[in-house]
Short mmCIF file of N, CA and C and ligand atoms in Angstrom, two decimals:
data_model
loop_
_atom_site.label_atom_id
_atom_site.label_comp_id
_atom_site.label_asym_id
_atom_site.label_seq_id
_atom_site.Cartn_x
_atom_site.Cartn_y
_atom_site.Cartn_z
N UNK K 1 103.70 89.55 119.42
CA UNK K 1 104.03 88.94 118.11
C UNK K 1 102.80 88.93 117.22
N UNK K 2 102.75 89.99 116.40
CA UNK K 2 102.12 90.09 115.26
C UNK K 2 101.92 88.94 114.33
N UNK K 3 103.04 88.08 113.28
CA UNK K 3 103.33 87.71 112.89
C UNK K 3 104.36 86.89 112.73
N UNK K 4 104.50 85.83 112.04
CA UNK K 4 105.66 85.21 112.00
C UNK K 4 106.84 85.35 110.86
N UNK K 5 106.25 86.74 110.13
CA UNK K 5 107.02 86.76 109.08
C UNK K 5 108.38 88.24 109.41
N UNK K 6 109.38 88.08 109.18
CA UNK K 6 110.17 89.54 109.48
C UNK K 6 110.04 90.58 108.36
N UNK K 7 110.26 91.59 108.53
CA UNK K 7 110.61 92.62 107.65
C UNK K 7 110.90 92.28 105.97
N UNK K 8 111.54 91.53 106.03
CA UNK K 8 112.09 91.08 104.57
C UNK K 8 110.61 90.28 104.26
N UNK K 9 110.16 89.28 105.03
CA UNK K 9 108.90 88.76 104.57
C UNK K 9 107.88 89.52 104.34
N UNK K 10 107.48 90.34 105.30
CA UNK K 10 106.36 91.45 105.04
C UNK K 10 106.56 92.13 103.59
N UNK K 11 107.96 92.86 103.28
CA UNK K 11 108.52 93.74 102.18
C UNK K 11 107.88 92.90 101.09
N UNK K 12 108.45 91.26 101.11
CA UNK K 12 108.21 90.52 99.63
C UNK K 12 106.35 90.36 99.82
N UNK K 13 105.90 90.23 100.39
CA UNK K 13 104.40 90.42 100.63
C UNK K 13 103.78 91.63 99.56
N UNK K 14 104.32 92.35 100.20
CA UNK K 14 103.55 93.82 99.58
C UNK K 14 104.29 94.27 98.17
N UNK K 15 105.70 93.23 97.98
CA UNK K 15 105.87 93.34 96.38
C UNK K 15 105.12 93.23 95.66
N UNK K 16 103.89 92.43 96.15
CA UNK K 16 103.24 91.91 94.85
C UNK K 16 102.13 92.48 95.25
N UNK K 17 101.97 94.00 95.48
CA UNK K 17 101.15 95.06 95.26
C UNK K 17 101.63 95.71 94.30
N UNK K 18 100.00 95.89 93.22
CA UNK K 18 101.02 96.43 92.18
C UNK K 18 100.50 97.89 91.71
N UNK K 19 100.94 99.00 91.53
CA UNK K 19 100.58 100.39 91.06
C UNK K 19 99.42 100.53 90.61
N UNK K 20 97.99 101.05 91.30
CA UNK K 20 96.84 100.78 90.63
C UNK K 20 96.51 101.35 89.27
N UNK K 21 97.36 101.99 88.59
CA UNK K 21 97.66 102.75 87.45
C UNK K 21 98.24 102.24 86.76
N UNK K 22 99.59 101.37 87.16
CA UNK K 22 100.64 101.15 85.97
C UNK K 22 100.83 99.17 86.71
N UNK K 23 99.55 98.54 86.32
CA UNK K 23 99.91 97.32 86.59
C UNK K 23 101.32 96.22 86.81
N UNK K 24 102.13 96.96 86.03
CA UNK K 24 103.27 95.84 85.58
C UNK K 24 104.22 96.43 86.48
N UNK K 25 103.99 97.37 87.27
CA UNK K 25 105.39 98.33 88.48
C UNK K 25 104.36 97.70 89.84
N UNK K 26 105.25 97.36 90.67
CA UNK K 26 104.63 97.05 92.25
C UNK K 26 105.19 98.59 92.74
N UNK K 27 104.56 98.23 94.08
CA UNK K 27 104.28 99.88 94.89
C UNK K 27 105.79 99.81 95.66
N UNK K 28 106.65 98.92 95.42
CA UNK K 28 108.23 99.15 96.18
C UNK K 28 109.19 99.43 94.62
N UNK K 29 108.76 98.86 93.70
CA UNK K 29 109.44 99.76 92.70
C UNK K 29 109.21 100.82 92.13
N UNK K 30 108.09 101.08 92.54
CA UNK K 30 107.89 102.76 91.94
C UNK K 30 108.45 103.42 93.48
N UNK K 31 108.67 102.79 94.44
CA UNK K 31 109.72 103.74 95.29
C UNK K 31 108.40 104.53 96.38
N UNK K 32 107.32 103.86 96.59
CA UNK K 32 105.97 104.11 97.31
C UNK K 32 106.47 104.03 98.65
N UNK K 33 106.69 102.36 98.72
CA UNK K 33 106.84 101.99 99.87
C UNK K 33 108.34 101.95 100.56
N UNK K 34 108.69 103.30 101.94
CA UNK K 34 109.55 103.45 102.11
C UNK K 34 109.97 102.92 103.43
N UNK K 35 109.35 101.79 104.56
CA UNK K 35 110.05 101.29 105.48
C UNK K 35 108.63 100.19 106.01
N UNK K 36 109.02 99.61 106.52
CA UNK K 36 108.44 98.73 107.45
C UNK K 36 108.96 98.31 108.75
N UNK K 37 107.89 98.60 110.00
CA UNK K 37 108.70 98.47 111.21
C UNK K 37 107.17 97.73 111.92
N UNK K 38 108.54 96.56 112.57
CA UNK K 38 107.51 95.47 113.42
C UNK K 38 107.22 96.28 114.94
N UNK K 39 106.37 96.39 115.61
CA UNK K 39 106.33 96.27 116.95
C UNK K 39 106.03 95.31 117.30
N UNK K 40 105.60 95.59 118.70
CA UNK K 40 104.77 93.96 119.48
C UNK K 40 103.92 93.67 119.49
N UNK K 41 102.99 94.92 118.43
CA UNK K 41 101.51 94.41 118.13
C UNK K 41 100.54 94.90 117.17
N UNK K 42 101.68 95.31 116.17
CA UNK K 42 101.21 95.48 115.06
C UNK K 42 102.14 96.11 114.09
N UNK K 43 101.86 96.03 112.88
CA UNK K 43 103.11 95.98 111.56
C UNK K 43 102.88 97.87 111.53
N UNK K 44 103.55 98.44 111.25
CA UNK K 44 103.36 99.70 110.33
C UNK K 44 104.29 99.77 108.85
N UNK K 45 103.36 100.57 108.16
CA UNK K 45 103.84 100.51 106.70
C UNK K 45 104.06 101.78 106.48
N UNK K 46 105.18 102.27 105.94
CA UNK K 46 105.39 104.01 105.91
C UNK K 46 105.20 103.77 104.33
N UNK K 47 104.67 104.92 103.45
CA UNK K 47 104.58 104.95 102.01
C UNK K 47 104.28 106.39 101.89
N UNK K 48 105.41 106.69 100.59
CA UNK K 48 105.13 107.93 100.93
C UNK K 48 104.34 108.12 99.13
N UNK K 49 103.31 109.29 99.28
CA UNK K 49 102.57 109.22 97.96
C UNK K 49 103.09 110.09 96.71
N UNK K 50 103.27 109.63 95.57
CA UNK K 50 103.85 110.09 94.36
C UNK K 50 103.78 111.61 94.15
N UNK K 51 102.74 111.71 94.18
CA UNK K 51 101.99 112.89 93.37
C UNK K 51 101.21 113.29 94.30
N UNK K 52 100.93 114.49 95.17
CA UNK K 52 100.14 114.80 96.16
C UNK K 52 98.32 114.58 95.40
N UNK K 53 98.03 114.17 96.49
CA UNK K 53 96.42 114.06 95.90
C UNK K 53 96.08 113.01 94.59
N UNK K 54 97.02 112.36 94.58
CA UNK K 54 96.75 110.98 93.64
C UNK K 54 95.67 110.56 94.15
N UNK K 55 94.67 109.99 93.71
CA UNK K 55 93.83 109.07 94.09
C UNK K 55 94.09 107.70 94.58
N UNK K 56 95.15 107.00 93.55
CA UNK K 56 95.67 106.09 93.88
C UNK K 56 96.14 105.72 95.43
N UNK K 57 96.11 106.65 96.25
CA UNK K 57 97.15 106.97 97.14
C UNK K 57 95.82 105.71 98.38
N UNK K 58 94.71 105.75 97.93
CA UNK K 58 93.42 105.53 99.12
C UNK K 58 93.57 103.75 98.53
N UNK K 59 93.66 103.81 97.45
CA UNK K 59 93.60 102.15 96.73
C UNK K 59 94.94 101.54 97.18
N UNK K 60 95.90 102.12 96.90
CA UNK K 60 97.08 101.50 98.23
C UNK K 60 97.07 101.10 99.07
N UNK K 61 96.62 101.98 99.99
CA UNK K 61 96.67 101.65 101.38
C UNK K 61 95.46 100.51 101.53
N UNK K 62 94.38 100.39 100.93
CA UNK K 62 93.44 99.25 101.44
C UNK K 62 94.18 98.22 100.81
N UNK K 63 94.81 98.03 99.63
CA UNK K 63 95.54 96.90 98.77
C UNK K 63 96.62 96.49 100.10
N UNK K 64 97.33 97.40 100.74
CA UNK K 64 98.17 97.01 101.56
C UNK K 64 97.90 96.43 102.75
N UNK K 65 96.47 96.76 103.18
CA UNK K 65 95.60 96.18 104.53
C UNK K 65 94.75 94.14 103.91
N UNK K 66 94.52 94.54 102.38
CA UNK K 66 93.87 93.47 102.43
C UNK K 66 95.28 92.59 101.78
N UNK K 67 96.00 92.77 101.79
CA UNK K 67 97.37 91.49 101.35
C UNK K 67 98.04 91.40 102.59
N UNK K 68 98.13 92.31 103.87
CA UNK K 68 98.91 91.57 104.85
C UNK K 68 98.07 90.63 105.73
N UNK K 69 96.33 91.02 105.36
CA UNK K 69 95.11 90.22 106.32
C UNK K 69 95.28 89.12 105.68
N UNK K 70 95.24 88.74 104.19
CA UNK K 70 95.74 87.07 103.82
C UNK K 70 96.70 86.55 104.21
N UNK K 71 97.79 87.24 105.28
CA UNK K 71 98.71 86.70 105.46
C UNK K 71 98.92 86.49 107.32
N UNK K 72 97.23 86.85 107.86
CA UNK K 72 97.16 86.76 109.14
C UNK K 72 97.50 87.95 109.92
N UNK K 73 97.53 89.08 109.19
CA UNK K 73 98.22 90.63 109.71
C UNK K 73 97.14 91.38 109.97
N UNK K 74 96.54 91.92 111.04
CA UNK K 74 95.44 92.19 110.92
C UNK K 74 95.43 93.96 111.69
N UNK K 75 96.37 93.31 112.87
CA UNK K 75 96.66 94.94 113.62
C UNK K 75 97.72 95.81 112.01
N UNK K 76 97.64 96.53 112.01
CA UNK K 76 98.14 97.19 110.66
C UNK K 76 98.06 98.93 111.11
N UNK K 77 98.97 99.79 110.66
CA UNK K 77 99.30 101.03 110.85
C UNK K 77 99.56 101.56 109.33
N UNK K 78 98.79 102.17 108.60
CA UNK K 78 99.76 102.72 107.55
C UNK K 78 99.78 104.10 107.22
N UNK K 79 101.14 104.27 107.23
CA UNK K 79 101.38 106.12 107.75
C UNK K 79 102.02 106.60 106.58
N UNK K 80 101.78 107.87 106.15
CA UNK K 80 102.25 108.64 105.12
C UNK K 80 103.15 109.63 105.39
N UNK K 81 104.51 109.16 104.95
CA UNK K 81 105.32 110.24 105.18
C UNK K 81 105.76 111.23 103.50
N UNK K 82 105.53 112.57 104.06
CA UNK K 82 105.59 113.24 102.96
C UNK K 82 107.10 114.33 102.80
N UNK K 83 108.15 113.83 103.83
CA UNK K 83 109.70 114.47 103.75
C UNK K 83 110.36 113.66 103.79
N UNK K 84 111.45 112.89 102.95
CA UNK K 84 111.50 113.41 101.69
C UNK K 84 110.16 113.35 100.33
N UNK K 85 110.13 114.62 100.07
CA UNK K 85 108.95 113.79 98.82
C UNK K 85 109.48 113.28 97.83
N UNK K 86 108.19 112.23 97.39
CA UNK K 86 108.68 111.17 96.50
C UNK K 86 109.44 112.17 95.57
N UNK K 87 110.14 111.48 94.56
CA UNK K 87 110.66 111.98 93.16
C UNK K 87 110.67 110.88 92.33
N UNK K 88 110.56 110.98 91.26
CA UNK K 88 110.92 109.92 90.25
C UNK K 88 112.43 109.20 90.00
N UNK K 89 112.99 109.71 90.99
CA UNK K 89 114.26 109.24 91.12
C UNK K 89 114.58 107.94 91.41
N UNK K 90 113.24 108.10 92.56
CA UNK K 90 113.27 106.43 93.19
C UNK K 90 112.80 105.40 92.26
N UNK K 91 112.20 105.52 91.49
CA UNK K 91 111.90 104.13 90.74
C UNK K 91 113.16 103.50 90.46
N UNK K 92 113.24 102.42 90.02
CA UNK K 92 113.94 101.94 89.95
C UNK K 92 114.64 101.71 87.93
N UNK K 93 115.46 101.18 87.57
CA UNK K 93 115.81 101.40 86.20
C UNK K 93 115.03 100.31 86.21
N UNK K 94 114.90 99.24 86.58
CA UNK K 94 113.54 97.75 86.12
C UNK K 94 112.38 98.67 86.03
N UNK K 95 112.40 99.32 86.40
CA UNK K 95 110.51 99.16 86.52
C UNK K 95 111.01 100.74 85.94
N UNK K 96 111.55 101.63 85.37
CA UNK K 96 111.49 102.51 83.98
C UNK K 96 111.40 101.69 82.64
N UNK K 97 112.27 100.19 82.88
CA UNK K 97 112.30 99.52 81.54
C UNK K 97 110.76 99.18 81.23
N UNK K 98 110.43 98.23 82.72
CA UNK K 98 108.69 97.65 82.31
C UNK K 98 107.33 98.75 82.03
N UNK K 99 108.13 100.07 82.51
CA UNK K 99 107.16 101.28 82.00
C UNK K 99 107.09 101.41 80.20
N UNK K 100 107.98 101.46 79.63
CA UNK K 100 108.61 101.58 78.46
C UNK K 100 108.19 99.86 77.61
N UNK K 101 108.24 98.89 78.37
CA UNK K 101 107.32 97.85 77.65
C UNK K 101 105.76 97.90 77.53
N UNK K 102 105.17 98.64 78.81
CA UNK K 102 104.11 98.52 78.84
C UNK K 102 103.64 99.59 77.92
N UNK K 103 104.45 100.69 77.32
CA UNK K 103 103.86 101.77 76.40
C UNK K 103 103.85 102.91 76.92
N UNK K 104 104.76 102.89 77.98
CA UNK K 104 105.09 104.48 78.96
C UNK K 104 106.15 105.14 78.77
N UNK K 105 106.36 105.84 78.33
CA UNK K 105 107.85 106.86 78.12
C UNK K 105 108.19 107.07 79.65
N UNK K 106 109.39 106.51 80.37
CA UNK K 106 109.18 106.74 81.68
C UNK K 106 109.78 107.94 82.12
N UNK K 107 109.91 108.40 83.20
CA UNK K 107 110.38 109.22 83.34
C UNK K 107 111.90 110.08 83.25
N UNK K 108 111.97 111.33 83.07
CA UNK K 108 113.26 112.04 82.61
C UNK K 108 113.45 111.98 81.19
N UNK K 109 114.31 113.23 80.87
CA UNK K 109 114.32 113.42 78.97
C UNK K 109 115.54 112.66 78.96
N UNK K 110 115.66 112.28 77.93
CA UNK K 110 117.07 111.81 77.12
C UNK K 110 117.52 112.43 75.77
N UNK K 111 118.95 112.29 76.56
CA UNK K 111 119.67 113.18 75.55
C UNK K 111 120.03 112.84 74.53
N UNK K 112 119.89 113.70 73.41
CA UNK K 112 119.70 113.18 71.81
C UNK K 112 121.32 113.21 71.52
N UNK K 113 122.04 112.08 71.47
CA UNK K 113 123.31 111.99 70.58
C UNK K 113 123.37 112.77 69.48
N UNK K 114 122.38 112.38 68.53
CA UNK K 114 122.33 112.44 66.84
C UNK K 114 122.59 114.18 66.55
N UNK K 115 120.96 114.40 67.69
CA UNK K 115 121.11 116.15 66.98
C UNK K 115 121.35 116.81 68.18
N UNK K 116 122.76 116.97 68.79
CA UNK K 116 123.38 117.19 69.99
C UNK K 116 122.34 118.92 71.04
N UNK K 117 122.36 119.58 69.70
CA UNK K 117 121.78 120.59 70.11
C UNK K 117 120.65 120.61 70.53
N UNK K 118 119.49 120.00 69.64
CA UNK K 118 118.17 119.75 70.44
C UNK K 118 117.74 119.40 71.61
N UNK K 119 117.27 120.29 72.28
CA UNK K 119 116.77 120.03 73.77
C UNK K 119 116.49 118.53 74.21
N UNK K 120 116.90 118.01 75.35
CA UNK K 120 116.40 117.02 75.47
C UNK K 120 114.84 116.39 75.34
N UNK K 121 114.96 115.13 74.86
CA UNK K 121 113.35 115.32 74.73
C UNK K 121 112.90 113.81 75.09
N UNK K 122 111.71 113.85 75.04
CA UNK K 122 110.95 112.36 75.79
C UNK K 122 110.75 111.24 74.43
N UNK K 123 111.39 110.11 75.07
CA UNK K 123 111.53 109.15 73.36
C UNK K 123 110.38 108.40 73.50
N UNK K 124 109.77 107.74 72.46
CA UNK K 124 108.65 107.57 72.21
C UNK K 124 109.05 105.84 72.54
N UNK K 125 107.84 105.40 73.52
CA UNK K 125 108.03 103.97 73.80
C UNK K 125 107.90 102.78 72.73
N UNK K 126 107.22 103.38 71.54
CA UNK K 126 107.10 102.47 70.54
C UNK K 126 108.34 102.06 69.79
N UNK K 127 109.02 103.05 68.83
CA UNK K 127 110.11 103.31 68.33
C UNK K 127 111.48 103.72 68.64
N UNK K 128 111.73 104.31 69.96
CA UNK K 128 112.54 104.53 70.65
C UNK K 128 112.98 106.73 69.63
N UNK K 129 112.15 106.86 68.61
CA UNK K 129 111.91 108.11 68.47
C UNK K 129 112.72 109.32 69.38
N UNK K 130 112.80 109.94 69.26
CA UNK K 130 113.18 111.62 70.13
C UNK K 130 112.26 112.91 69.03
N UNK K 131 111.85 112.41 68.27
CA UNK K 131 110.75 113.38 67.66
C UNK K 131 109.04 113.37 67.98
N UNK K 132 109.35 113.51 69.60
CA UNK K 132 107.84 113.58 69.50
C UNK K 132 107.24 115.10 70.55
N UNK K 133 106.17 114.66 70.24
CA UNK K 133 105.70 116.37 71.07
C UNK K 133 104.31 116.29 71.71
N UNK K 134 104.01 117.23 72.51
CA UNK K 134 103.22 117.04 73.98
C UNK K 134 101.95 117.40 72.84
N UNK K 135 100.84 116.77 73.63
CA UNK K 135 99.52 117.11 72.77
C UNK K 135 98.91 117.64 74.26
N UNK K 136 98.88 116.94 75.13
CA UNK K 136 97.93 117.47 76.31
C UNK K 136 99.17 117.20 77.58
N UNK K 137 99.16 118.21 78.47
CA UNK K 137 99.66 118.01 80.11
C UNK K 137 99.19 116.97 80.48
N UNK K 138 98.27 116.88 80.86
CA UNK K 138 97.33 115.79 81.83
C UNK K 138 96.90 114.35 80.28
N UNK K 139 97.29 113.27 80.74
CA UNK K 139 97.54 112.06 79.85
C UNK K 139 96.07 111.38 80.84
N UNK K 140 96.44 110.19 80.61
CA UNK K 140 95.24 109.25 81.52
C UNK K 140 95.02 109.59 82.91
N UNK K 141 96.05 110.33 83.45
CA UNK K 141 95.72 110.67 84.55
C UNK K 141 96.88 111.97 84.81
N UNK K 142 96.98 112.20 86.19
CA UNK K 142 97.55 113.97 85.97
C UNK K 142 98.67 113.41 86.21
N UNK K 143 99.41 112.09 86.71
CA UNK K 143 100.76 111.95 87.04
C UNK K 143 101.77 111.85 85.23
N UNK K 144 100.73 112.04 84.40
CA UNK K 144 101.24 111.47 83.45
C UNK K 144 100.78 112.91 82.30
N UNK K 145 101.31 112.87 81.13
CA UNK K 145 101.35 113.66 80.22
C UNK K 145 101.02 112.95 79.19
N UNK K 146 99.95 113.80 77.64
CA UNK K 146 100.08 112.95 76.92
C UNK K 146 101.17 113.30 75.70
N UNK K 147 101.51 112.37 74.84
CA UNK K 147 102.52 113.16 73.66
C UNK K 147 102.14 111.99 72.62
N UNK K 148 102.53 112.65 71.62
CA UNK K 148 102.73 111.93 69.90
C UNK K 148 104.09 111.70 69.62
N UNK K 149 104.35 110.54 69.10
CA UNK K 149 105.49 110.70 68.12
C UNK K 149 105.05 111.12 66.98
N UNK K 150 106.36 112.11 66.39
CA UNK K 150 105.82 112.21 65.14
C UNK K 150 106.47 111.48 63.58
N UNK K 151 107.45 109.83 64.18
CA UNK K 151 107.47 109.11 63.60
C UNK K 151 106.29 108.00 63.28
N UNK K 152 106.00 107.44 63.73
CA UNK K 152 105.57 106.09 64.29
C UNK K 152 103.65 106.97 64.04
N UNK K 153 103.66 107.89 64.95
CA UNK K 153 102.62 108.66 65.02
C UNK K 153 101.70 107.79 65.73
N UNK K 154 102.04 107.03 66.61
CA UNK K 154 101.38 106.78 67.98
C UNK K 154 101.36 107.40 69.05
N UNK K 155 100.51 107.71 69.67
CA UNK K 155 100.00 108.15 70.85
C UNK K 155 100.27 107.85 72.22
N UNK K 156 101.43 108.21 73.23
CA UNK K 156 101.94 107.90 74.13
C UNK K 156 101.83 108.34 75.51
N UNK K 157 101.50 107.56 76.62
CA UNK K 157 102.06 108.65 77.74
C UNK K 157 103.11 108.90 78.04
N UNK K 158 103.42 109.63 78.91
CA UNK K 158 105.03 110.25 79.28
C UNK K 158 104.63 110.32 80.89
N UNK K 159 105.22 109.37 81.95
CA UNK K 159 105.31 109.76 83.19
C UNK K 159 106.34 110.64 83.64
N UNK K 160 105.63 111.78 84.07
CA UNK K 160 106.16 112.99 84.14
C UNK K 160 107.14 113.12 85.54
N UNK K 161 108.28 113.66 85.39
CA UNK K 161 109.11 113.47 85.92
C UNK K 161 109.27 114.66 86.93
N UNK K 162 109.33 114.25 88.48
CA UNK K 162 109.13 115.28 89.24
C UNK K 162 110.50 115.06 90.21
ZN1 ZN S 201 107.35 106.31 67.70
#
């Protein structure tokens, strides 16, 4: 006995790990963290990583070692599974909305009602826009893209949708 907390306790534990990139998303709503299994003497944490070679991927896993040690967890396993790979699928629609508060176009295009024909395109988190356009691939970091609206004419990222 590791702990006295079960699965569901451990899970809400590491909710409140939060994306070392996108503060306001924890690492189970961006769809990181994909199982937790107790043994008889120590927790393992399966997470599988976004974007191969994120950096983020090393700040996780110690964020996940030093929040289950405040909680008396000390034997700890944390394993990376990379089949299925992540997709942006998994996030969740909460945490696309809190991307989109925080100033993130989240991921996937949306389809323009108005001008049916125009390709789908990425709406701008400020204005809710569909006129905007890519200035650079690589945004604050490579999981992300940068773009302009060219209403509003603010400067946005776009988490790029894989
Ligand atoms: Zn805009």
């Amino acid at each position: 006995m590791v702990t006295t907390l079960d699965k569901e306790g451990i899970i809400e534990v590491l909710r409140s790990i939060p994306d070392p990139e996108i503060p306001v998303i924890n690492i189970d709503e961006l769809g990181i963290l994909r199982d937790v299994i107790l043994t008889g003497d120590h927790v393992e944490v399966v997470i599988t990583p976004t974007y191969s070679g994120c950096p983020a991927m090393t700040q996780i896993e110690s964020d996940i070692r030093a929040k289950l040690h405040e909680h008396g967890i000390d034997n700890i396993v944390v394993r990376m599974t990379y089949q299925p790979a992540w997709t942006t699928d998994w996030m969740s629609e909460e945490a696309k909305e809190k991307l989109r508060k925080y100033g993130i176009s989240p991921p996937g295009r949306m389809h323009n009602a108005i001008v049916p024909l125009v390709v789908d395109s990425v709406v701008c988190p400020h204005c809710g826009s569909f006129q905007t356009a890519v200035v650079s691939e690589f945004g604050s970091t490579a999981c992300k893209a940068l773009y302009q609206c060219q209403d509003c004419k603010e400067p946005f990222d776009y988490f790029k949708s894989i």
